Tab-separated table of C-alpha atoms in Angstrom:
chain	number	residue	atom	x	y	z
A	24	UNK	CA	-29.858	165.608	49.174
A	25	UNK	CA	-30.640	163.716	46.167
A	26	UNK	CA	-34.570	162.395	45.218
A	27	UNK	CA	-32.638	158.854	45.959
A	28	UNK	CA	-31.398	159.627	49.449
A	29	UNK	CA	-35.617	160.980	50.057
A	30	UNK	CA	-37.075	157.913	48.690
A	31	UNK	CA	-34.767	155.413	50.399
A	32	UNK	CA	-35.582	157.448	53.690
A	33	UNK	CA	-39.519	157.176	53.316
A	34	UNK	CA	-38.956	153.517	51.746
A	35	UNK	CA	-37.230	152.100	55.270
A	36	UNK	CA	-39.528	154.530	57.813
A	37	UNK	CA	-42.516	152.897	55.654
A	38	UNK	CA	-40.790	149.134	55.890
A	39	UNK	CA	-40.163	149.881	59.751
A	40	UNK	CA	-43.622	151.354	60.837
A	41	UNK	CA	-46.291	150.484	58.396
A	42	UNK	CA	-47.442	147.786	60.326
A	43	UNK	CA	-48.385	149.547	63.470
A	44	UNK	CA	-51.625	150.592	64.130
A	45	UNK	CA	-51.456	154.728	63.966
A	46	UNK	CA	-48.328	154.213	61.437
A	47	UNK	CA	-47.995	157.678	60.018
A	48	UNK	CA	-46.878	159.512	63.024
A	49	UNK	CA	-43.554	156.328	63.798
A	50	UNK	CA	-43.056	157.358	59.889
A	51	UNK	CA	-43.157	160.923	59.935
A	52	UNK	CA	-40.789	161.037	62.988
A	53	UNK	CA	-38.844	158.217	61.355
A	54	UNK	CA	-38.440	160.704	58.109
A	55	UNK	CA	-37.526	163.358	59.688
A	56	UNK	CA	-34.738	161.962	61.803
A	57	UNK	CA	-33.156	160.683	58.775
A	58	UNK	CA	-33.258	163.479	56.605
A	59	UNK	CA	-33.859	166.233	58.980
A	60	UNK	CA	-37.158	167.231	57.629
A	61	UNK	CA	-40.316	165.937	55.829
A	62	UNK	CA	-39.864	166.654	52.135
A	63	UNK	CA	-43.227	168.020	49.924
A	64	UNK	CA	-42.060	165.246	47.236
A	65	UNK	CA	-41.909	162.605	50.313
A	66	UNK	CA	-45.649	163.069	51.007
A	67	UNK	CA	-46.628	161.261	48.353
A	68	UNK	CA	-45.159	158.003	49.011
A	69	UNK	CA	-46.498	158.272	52.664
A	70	UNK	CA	-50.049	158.502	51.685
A	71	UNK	CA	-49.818	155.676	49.254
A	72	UNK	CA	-48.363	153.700	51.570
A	73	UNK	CA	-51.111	154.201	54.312
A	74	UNK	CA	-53.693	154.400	52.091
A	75	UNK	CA	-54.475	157.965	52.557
A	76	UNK	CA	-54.980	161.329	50.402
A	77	UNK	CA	-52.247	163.403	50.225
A	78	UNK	CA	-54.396	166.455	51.756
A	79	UNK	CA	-54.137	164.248	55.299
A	80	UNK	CA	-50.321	163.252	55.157
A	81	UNK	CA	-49.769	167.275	54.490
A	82	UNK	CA	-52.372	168.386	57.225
A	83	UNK	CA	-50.357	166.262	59.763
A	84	UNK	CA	-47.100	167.352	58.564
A	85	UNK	CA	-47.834	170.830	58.640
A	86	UNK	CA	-50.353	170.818	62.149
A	87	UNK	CA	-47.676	169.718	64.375
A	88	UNK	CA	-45.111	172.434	64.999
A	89	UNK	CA	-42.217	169.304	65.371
A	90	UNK	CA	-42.622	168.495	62.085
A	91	UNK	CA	-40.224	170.914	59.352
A	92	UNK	CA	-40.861	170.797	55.493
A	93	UNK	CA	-37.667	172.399	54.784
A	94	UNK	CA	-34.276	171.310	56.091
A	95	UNK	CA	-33.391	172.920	59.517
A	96	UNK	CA	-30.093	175.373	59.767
A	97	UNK	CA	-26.627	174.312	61.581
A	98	UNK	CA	-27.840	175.131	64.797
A	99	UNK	CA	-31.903	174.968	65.934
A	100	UNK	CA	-33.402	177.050	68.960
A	101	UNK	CA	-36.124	176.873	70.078
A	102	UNK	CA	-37.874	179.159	72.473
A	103	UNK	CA	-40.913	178.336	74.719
A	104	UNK	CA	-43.825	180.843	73.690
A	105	UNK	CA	-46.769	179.081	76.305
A	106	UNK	CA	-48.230	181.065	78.726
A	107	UNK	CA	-45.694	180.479	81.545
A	108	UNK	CA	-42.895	181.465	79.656
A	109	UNK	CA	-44.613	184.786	78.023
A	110	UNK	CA	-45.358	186.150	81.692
A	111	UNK	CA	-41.885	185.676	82.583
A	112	UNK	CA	-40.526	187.630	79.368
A	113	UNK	CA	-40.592	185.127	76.511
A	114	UNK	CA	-42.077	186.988	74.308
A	115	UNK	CA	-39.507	190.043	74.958
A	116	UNK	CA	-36.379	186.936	74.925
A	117	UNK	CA	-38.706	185.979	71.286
A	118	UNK	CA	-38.419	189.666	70.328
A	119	UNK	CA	-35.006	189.778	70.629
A	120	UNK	CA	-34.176	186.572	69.016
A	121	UNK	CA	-35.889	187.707	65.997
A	122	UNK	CA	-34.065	190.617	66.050
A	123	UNK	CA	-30.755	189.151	66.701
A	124	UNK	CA	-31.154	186.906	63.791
A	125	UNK	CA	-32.568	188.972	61.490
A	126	UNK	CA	-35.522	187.064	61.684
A	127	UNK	CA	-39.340	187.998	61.585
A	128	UNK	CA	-42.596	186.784	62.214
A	129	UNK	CA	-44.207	184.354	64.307
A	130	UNK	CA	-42.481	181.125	62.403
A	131	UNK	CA	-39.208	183.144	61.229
A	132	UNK	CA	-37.651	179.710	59.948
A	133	UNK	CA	-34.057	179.819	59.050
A	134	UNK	CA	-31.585	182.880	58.788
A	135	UNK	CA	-30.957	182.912	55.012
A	136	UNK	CA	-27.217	181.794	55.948
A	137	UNK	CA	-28.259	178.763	57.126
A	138	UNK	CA	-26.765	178.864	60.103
A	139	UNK	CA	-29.869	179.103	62.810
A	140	UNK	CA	-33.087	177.678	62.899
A	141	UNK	CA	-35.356	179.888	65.072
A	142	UNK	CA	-38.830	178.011	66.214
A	143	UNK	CA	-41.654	178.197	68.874
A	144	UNK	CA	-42.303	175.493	70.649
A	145	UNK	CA	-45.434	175.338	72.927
A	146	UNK	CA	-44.569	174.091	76.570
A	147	UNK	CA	-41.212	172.447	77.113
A	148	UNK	CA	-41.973	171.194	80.699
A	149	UNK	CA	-39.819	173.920	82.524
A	150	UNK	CA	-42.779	176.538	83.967
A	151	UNK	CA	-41.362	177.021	87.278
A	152	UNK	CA	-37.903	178.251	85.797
A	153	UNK	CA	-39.958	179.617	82.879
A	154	UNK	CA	-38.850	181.046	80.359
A	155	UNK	CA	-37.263	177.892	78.736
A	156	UNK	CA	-35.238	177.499	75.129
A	157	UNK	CA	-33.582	174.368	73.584
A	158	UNK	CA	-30.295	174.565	71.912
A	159	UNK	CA	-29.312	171.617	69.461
A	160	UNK	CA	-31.769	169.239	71.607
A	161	UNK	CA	-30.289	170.863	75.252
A	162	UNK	CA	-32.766	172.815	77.434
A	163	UNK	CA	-32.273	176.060	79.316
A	164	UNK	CA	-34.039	177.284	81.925
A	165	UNK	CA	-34.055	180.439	83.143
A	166	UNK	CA	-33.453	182.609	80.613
A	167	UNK	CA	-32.935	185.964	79.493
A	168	UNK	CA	-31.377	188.217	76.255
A	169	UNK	CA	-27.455	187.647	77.580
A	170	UNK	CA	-27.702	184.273	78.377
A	171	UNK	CA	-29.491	183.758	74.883
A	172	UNK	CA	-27.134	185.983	73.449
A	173	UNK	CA	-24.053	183.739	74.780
A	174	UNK	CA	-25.467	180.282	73.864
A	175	UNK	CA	-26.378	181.066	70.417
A	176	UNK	CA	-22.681	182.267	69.977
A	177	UNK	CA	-20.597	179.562	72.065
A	178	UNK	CA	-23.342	177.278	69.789
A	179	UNK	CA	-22.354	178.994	66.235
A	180	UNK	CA	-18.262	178.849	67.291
A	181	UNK	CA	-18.380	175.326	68.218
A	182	UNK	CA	-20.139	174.025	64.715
């Protein structure tokens, strides 16, 4: 991705959005659609554009769990960690995806191939088939180490 590509993303999400009252959240997800994350040297422009510091744009970008700062792998997953899911084994299906992916921590980020995203996410609407994961945008309910086991590799053999 070249510095061009970043400023002609934030230039048309700024062109598009500025207007509306509340602007830097329309431009933030407006960024990040088109370049699949919210770039440190995009901030910046965003702030100058709304009129505000820096320190605010950032504190946004990095509150909100949505929002990535670095590009996202081939494939993203994310599992449910909320309170529904972790009493019907999310945290043991969290365990295991860290494990599985070589991943660790409570925001493991991307495997250093590139080739999954791991994130939490915080309630995904599914508590009574808790617990719940997205695949590339497609939630699962329901589930449990094989099934996560078989959609992150039917996932990683169709890309």
């Amino acid at each position: 991705m070249t510095p061009d590509h970043t400023f002609d993303a934030v230039a048309t999400a700024v062109a598009a959005h500025q207007h509306l009252p509340g602007a830097l959240m329309p431009i933030l997800h407006a960024v990040q659609d088109a370049l699949g994350h919210i770039p440190a040297d995009a901030v910046p422009s965003i702030a100058k554009a709304l009129n505000l510091s820096t320190a605010e744009v950032h504190g946004v970008v990095t509150y909100y769990h949505h929002f990535r700062s670095a590009p996202a792998g081939r494939q993203v997953v994310q599992i449910c960690r909320a309170e529904s899911c972790q009493s019907m084994g999310g945290e043991q299906l969290w365990a295991h995806a860290c494990v599985r992916l070589g991943l660790h921590g409570d925001h493991p980020g991307t495997t250093p191939d590139g080739a999954v995203t791991l994130e939490p996410v915080y309630c995904l609407g599914l508590c009574a088939s808790s617990p719940a994961m997205v695949v590339d945008a497609k939630l699962h309910a329901r589930m449990n180490i094989q099934k996560f086991d078989r959609l992150v590799a039917q996932a990683g053999s169709a890309a």
